[in-house]
PDB file of N, CA and C in Angstrom:
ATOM      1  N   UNK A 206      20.506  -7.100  -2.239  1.00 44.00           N
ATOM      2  CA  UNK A 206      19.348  -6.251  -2.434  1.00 44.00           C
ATOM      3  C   UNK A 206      18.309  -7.026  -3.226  1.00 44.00           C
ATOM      4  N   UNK A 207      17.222  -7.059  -2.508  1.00 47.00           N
ATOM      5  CA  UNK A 207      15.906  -7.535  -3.570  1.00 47.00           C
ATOM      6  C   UNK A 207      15.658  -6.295  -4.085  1.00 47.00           C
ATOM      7  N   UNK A 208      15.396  -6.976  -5.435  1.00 46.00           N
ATOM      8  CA  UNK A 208      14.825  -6.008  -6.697  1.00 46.00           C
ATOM      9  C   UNK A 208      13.976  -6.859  -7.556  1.00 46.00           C
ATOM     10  N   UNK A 209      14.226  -6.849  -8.866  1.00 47.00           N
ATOM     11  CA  UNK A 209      14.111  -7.644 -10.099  1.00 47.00           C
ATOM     12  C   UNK A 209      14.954  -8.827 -10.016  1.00 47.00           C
ATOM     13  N   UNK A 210      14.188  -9.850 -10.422  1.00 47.00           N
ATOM     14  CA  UNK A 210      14.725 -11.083 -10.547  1.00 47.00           C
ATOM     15  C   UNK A 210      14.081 -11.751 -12.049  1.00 47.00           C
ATOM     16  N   UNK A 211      14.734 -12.707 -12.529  1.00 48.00           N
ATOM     17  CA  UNK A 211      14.224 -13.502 -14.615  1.00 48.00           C
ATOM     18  C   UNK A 211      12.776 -12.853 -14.285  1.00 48.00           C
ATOM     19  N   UNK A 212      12.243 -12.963 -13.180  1.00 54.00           N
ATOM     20  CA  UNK A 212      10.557 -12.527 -13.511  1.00 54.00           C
ATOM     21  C   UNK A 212      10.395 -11.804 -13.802  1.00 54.00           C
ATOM     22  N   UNK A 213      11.123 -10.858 -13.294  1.00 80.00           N
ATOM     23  CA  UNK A 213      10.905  -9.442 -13.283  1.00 80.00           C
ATOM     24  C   UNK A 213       9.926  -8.740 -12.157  1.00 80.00           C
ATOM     25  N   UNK A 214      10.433  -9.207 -10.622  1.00 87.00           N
ATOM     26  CA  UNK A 214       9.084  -9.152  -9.713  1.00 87.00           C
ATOM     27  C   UNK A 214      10.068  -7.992  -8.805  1.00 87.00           C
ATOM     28  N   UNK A 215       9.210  -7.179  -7.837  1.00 87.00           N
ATOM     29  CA  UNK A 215      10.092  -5.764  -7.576  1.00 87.00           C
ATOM     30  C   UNK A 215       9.337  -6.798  -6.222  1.00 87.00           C
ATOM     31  N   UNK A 216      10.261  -7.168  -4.945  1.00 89.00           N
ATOM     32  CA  UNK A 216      10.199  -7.097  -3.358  1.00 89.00           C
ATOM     33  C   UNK A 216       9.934  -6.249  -2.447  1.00 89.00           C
ATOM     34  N   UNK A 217       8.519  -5.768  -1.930  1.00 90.00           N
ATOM     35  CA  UNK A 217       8.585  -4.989  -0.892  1.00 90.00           C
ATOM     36  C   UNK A 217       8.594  -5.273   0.299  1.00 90.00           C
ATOM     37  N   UNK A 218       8.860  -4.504   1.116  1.00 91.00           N
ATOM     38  CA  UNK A 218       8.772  -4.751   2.350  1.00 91.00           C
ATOM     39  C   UNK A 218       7.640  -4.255   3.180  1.00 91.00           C
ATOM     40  N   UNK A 219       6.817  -4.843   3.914  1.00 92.00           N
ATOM     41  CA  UNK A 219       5.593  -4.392   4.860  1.00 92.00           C
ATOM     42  C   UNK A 219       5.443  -4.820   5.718  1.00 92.00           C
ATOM     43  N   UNK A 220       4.735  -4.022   6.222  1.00 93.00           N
ATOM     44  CA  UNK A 220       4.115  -4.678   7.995  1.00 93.00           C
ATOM     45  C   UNK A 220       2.458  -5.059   8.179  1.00 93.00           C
ATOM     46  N   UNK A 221       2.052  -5.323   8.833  1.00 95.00           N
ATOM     47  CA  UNK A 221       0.444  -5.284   9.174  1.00 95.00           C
ATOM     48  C   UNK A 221       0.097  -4.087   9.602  1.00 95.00           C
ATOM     49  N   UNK A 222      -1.081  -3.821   8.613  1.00 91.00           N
ATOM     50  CA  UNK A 222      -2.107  -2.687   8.727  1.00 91.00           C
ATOM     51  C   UNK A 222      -3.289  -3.022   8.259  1.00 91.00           C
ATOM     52  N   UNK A 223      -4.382  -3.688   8.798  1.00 92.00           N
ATOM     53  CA  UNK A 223      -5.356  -4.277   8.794  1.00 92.00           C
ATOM     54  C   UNK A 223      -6.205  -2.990   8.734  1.00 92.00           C
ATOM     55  N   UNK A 224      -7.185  -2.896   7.690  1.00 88.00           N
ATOM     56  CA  UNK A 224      -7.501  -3.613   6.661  1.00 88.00           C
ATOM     57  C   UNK A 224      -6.995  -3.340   5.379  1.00 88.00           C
ATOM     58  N   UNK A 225      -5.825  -1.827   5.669  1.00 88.00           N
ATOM     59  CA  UNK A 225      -5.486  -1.962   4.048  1.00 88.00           C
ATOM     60  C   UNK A 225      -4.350  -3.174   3.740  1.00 88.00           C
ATOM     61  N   UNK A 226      -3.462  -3.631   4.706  1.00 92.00           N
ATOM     62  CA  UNK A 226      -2.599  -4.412   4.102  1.00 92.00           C
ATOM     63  C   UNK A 226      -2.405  -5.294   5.716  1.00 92.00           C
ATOM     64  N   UNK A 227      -2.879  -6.541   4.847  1.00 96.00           N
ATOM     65  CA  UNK A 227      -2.739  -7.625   5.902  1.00 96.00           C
ATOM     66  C   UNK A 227      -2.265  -9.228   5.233  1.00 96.00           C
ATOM     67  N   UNK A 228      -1.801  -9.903   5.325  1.00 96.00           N
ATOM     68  CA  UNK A 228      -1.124 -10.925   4.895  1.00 96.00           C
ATOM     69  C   UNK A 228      -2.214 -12.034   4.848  1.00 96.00           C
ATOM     70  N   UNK A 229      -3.007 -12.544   5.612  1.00 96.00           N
ATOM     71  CA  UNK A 229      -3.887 -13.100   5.414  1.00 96.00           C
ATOM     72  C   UNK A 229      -5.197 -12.942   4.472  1.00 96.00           C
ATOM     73  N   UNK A 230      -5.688 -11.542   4.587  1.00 96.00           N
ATOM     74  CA  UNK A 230      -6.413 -10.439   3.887  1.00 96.00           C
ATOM     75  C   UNK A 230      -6.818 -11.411   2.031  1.00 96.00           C
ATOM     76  N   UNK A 231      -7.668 -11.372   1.232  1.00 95.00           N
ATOM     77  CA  UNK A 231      -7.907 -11.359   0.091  1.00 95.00           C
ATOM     78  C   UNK A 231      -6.842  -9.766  -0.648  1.00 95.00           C
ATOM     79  N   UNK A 232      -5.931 -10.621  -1.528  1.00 95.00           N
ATOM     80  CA  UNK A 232      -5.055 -10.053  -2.396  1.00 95.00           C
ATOM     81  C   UNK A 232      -4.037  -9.166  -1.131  1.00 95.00           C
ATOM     82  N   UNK A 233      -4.202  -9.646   0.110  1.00 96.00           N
ATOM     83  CA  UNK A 233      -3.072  -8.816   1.156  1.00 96.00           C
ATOM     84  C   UNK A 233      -3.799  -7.517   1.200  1.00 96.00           C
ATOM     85  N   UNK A 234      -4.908  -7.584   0.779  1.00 94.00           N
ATOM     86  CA  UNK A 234      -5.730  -6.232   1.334  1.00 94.00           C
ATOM     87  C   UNK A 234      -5.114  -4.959   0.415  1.00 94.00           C
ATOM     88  N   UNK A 235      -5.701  -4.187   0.612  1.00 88.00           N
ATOM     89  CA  UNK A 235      -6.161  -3.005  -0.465  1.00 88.00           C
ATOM     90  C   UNK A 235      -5.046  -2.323  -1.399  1.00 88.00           C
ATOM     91  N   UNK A 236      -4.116  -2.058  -0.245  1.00 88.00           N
ATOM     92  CA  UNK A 236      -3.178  -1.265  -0.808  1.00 88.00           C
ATOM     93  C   UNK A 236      -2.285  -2.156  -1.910  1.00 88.00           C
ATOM     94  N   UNK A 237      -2.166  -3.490  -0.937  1.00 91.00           N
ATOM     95  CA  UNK A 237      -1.199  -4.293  -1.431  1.00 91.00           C
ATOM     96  C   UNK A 237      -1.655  -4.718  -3.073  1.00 91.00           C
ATOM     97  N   UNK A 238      -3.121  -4.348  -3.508  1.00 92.00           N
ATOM     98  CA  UNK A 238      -3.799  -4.258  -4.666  1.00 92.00           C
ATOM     99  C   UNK A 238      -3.241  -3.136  -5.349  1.00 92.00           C
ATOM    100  N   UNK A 239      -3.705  -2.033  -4.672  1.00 87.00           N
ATOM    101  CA  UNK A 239      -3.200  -0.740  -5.709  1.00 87.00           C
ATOM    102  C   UNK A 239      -1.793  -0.790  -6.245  1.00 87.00           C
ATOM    103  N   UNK A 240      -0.967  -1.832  -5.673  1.00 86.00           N
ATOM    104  CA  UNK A 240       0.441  -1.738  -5.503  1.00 86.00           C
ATOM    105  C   UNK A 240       0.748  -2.620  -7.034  1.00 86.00           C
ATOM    106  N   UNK A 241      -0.127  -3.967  -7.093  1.00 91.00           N
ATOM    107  CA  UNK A 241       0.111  -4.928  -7.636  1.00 91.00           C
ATOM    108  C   UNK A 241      -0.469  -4.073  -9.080  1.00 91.00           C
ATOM    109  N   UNK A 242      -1.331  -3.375  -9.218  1.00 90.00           N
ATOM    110  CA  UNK A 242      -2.242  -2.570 -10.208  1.00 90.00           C
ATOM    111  C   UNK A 242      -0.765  -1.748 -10.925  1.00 90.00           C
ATOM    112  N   UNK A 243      -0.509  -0.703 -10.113  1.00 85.00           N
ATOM    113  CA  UNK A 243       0.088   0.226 -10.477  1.00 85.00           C
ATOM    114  C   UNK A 243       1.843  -0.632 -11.039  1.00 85.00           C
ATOM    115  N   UNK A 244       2.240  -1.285 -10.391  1.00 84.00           N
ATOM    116  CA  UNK A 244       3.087  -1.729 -10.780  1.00 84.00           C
ATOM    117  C   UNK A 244       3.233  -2.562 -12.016  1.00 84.00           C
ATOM    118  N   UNK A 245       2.081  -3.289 -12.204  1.00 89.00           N
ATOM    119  CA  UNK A 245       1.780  -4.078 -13.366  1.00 89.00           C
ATOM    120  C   UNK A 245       1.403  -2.842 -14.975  1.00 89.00           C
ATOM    121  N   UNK A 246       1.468  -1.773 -14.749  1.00 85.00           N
ATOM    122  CA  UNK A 246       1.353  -1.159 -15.592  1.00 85.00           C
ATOM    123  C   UNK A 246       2.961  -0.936 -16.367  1.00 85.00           C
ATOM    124  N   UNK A 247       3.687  -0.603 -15.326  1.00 83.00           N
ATOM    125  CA  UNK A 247       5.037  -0.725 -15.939  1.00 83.00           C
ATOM    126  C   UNK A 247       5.794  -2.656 -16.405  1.00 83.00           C
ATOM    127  N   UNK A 248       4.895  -3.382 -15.975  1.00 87.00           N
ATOM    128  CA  UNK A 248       5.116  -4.824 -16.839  1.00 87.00           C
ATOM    129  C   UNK A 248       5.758  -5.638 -15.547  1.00 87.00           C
ATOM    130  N   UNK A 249       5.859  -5.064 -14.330  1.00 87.00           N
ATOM    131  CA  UNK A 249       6.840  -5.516 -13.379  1.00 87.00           C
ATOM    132  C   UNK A 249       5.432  -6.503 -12.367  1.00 87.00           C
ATOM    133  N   UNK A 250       5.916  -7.436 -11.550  1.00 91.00           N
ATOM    134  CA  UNK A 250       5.029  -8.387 -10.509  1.00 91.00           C
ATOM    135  C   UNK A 250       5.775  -7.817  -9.561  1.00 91.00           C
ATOM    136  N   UNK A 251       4.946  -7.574  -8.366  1.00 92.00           N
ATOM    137  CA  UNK A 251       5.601  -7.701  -7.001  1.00 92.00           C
ATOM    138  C   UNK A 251       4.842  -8.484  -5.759  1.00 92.00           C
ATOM    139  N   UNK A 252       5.939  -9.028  -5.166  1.00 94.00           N
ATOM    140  CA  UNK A 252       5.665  -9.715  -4.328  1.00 94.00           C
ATOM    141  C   UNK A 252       5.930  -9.065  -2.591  1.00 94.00           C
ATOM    142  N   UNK A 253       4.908  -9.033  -1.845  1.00 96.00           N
ATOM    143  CA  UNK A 253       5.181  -8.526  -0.442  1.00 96.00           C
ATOM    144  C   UNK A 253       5.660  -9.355   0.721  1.00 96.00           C
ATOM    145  N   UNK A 254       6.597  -9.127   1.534  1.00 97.00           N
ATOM    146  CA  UNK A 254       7.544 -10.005   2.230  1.00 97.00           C
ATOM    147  C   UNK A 254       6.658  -9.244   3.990  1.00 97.00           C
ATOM    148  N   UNK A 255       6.336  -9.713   4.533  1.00 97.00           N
ATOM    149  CA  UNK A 255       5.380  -9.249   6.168  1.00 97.00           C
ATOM    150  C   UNK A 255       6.436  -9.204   7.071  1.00 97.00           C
ATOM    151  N   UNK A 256       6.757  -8.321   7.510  1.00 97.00           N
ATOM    152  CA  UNK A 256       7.947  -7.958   9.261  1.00 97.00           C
ATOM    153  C   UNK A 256       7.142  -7.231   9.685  1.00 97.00           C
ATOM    154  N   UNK A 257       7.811  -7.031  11.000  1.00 95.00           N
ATOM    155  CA  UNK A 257       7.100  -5.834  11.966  1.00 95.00           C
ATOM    156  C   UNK A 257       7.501  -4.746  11.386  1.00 95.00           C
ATOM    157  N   UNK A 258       7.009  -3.948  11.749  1.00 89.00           N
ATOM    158  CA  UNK A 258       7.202  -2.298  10.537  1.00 89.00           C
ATOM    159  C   UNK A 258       8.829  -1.983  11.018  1.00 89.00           C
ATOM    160  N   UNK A 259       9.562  -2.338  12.080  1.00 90.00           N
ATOM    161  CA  UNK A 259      10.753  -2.007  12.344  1.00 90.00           C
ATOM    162  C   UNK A 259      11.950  -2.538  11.563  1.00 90.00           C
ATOM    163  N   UNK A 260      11.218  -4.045  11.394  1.00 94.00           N
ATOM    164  CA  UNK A 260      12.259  -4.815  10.680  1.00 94.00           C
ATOM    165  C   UNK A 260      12.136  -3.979   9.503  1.00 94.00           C
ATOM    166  N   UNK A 261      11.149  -3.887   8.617  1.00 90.00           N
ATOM    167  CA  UNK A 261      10.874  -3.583   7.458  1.00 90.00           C
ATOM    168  C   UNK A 261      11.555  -2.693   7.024  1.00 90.00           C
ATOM    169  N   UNK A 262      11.453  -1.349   7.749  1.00 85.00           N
ATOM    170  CA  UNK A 262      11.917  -0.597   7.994  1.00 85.00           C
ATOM    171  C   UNK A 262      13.825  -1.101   7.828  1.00 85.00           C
ATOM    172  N   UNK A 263      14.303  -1.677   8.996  1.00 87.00           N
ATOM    173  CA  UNK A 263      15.459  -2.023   9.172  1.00 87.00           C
ATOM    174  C   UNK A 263      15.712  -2.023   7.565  1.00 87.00           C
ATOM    175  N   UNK A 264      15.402  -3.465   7.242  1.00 90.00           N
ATOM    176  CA  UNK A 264      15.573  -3.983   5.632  1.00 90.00           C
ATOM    177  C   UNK A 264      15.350  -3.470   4.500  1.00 90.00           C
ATOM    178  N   UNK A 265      14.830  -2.376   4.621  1.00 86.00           N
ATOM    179  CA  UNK A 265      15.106  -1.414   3.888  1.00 86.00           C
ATOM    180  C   UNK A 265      16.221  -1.050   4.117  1.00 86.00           C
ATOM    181  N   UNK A 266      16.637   0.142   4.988  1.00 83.00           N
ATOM    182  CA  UNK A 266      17.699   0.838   5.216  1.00 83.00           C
ATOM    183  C   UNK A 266      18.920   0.231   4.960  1.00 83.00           C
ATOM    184  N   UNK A 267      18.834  -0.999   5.264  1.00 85.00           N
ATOM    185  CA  UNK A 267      20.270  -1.886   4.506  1.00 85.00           C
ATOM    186  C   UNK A 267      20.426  -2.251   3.237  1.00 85.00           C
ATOM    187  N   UNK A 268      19.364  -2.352   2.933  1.00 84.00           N
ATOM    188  CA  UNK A 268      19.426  -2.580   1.408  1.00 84.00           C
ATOM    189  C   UNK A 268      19.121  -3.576   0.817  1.00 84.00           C
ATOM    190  N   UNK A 269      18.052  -4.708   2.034  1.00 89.00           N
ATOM    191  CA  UNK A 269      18.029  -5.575   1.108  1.00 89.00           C
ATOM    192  C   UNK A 269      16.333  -5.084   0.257  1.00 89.00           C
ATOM    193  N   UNK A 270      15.835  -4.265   0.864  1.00 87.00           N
ATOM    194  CA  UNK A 270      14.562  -4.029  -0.173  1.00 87.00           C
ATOM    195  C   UNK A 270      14.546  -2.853  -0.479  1.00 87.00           C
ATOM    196  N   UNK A 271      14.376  -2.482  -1.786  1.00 81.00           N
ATOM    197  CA  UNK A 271      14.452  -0.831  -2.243  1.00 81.00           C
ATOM    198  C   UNK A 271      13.250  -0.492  -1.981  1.00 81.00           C
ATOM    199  N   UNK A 272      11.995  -0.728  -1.903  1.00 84.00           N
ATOM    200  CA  UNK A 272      10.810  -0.475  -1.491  1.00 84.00           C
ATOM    201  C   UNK A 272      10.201  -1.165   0.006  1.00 84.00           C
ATOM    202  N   UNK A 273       9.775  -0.198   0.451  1.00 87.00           N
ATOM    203  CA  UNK A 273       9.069  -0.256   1.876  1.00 87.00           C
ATOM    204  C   UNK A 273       7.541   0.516   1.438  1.00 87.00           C
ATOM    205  N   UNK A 274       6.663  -0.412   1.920  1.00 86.00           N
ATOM    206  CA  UNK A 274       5.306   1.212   2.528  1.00 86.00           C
ATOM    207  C   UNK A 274       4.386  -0.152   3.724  1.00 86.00           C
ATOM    208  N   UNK A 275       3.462   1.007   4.183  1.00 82.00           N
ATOM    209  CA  UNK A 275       2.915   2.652   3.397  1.00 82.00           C
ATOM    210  C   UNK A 275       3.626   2.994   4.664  1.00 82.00           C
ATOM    211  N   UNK A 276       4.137   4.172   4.052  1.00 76.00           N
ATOM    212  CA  UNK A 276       4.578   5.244   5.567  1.00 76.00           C
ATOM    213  C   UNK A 276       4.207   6.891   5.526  1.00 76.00           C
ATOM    214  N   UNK A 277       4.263   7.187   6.239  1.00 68.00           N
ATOM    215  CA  UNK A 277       3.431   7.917   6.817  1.00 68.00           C
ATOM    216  C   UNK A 277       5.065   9.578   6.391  1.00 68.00           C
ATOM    217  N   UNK A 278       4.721  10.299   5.997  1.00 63.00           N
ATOM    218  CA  UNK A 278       5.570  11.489   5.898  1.00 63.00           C
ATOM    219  C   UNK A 278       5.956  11.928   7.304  1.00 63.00           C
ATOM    220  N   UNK A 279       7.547  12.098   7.350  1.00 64.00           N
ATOM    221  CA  UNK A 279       8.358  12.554   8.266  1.00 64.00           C
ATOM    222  C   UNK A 279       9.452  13.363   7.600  1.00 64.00           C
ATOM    223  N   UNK A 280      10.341  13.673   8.901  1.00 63.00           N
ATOM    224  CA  UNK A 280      11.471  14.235   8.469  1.00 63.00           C
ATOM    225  C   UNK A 280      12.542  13.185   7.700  1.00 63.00           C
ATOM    226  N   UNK A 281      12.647  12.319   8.114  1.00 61.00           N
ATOM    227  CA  UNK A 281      13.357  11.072   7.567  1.00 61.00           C
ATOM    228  C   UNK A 281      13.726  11.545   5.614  1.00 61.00           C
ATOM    229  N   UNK A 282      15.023  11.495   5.924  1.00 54.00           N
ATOM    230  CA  UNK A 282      15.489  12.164   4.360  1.00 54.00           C
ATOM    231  C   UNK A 282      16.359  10.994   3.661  1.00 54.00           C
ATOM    232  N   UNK A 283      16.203   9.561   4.190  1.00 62.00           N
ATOM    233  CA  UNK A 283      16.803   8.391   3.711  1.00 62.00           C
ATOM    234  C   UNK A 283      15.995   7.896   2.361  1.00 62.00           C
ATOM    235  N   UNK A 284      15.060   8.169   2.356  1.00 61.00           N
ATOM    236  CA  UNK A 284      13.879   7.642   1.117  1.00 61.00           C
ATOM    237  C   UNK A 284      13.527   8.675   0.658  1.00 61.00           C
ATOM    238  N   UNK A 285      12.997   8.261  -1.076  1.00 55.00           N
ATOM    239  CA  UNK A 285      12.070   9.297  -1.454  1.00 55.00           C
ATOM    240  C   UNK A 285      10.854   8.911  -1.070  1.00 55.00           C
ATOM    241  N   UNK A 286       9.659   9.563  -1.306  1.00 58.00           N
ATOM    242  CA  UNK A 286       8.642   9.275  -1.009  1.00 58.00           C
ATOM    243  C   UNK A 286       7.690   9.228  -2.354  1.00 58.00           C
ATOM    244  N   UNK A 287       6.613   8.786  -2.250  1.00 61.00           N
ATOM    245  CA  UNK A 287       5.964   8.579  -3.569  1.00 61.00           C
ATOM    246  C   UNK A 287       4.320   9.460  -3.364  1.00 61.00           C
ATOM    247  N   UNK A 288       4.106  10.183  -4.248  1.00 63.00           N
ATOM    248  CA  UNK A 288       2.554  10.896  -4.272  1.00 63.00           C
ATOM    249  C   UNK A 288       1.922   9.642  -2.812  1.00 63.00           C
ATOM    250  N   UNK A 289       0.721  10.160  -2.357  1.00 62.00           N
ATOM    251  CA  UNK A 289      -0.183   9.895  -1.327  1.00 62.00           C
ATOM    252  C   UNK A 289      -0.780   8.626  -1.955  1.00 62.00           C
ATOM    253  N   UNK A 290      -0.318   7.536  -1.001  1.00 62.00           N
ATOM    254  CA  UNK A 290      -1.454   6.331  -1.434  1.00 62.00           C
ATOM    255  C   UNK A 290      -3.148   6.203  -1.599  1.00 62.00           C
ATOM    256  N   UNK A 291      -3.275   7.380  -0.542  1.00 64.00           N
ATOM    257  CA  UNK A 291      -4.828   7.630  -0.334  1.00 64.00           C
ATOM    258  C   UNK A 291      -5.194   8.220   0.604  1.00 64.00           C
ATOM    259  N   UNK A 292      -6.248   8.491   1.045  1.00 66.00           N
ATOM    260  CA  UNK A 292      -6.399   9.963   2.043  1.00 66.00           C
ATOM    261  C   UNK A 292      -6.668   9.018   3.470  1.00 66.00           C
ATOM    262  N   UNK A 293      -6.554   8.972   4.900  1.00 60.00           N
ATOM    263  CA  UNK A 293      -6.542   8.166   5.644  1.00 60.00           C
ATOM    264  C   UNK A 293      -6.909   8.845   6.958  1.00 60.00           C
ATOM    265  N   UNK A 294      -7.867   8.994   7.486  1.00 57.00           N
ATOM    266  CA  UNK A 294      -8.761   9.969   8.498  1.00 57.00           C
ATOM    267  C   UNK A 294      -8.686   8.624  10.164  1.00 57.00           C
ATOM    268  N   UNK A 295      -7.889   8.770  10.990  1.00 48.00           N
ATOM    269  CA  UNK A 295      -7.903   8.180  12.358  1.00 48.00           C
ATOM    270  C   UNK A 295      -8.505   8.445  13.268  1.00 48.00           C
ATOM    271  N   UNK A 296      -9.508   7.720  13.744  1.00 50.00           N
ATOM    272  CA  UNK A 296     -10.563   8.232  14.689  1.00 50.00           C
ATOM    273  C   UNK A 296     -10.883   7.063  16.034  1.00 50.00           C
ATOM    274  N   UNK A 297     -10.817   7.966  16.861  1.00 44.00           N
ATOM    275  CA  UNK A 297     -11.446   7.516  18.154  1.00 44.00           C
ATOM    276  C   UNK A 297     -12.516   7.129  18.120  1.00 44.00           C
ATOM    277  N   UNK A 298     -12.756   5.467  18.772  1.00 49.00           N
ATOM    278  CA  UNK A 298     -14.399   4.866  18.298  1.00 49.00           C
ATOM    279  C   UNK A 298     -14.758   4.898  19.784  1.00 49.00           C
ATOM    280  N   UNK A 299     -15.892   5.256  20.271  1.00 48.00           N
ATOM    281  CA  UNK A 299     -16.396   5.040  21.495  1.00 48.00           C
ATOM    282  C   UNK A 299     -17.979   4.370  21.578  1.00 48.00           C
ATOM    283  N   UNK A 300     -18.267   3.568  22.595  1.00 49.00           N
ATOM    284  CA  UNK A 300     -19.964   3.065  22.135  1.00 49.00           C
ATOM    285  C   UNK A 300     -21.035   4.044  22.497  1.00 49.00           C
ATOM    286  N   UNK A 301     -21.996   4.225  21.972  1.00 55.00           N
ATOM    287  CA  UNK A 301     -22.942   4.869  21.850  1.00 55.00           C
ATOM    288  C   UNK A 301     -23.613   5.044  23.484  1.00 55.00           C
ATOM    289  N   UNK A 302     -24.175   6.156  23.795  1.00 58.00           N
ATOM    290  CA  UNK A 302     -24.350   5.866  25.200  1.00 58.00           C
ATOM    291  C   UNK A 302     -23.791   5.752  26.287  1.00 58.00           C
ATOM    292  N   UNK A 303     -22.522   6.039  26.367  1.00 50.00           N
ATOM    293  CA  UNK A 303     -21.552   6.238  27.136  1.00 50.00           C
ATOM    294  C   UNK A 303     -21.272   7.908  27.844  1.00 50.00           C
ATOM    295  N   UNK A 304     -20.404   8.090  29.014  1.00 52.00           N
ATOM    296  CA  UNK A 304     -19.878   9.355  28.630  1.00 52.00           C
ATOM    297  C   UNK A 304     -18.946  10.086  27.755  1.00 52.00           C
ATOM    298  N   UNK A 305     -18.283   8.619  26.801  1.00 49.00           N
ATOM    299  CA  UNK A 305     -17.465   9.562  26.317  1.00 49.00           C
ATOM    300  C   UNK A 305     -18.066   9.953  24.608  1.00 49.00           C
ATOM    301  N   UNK A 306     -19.401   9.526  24.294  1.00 48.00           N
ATOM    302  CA  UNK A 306     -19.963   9.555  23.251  1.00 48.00           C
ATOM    303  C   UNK A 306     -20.239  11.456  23.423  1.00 48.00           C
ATOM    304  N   UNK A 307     -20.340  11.492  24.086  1.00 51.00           N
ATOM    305  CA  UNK A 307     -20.602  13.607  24.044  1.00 51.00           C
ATOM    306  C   UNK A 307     -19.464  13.970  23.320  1.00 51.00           C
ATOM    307  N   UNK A 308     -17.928  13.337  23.338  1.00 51.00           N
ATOM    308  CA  UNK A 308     -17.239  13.943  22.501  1.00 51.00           C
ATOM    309  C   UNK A 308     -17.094  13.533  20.864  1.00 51.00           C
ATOM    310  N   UNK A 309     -17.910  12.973  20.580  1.00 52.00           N
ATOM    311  CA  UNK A 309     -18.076  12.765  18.983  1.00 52.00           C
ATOM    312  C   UNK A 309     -19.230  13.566  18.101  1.00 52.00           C
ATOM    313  N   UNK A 310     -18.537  13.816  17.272  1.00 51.00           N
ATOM    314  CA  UNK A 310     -19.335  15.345  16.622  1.00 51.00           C
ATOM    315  C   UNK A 310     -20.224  14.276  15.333  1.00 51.00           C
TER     316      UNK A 310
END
């Protein structure tokens, strides 16, 4: 199991989600900030490890990482879950001038 190691650094596990969390990204992109923020308050570093969200997923469930995100609330009763990272609105982009622009309010 990754956890804490002499550093004292907590291992998560993630996937690509461009633009809040991307591996290439400045600081791995947004979340992977709020993560490094919030965690550094309790004195701990963490470092983010990139799989496809399945593996991640997987590697969690076995145990080698006690932390996974961001995920999305389900029935799934294997994890706890942690308060809302942030509010996250998914939208259909269509170009302007089109027919399918009549359906955007």
């Amino acid at each position: 199991m990754v956890w804490c190691g002499a550093a004292e650094t907590v291992s998560i596990a993630v996937g690509e989600w461009p633009p809040y969390i991307s591996e290439p990204l400045p600081n791995q992109g947004f979340l992977c900030e709020v993560m490094r923020q919030a965690f550094a308050e309790e004195d701990l570093d963490v470092s983010f490890h990139f799989y496809s969200w399945a593996e991640a997923y997987r590697l969690t469930v076995d145990g080698r990482y006690v932390v996974t995100m961001p995920w999305f609330r389900s029935s799934e009763l294997l994890f706890y879950l942690s308060a809302s990272l942030g509010h996250f609105t998914t939208r259909l982009m269509t170009l302007t001038g089109t027919p399918w622009s009549i359906w955007v309010s």
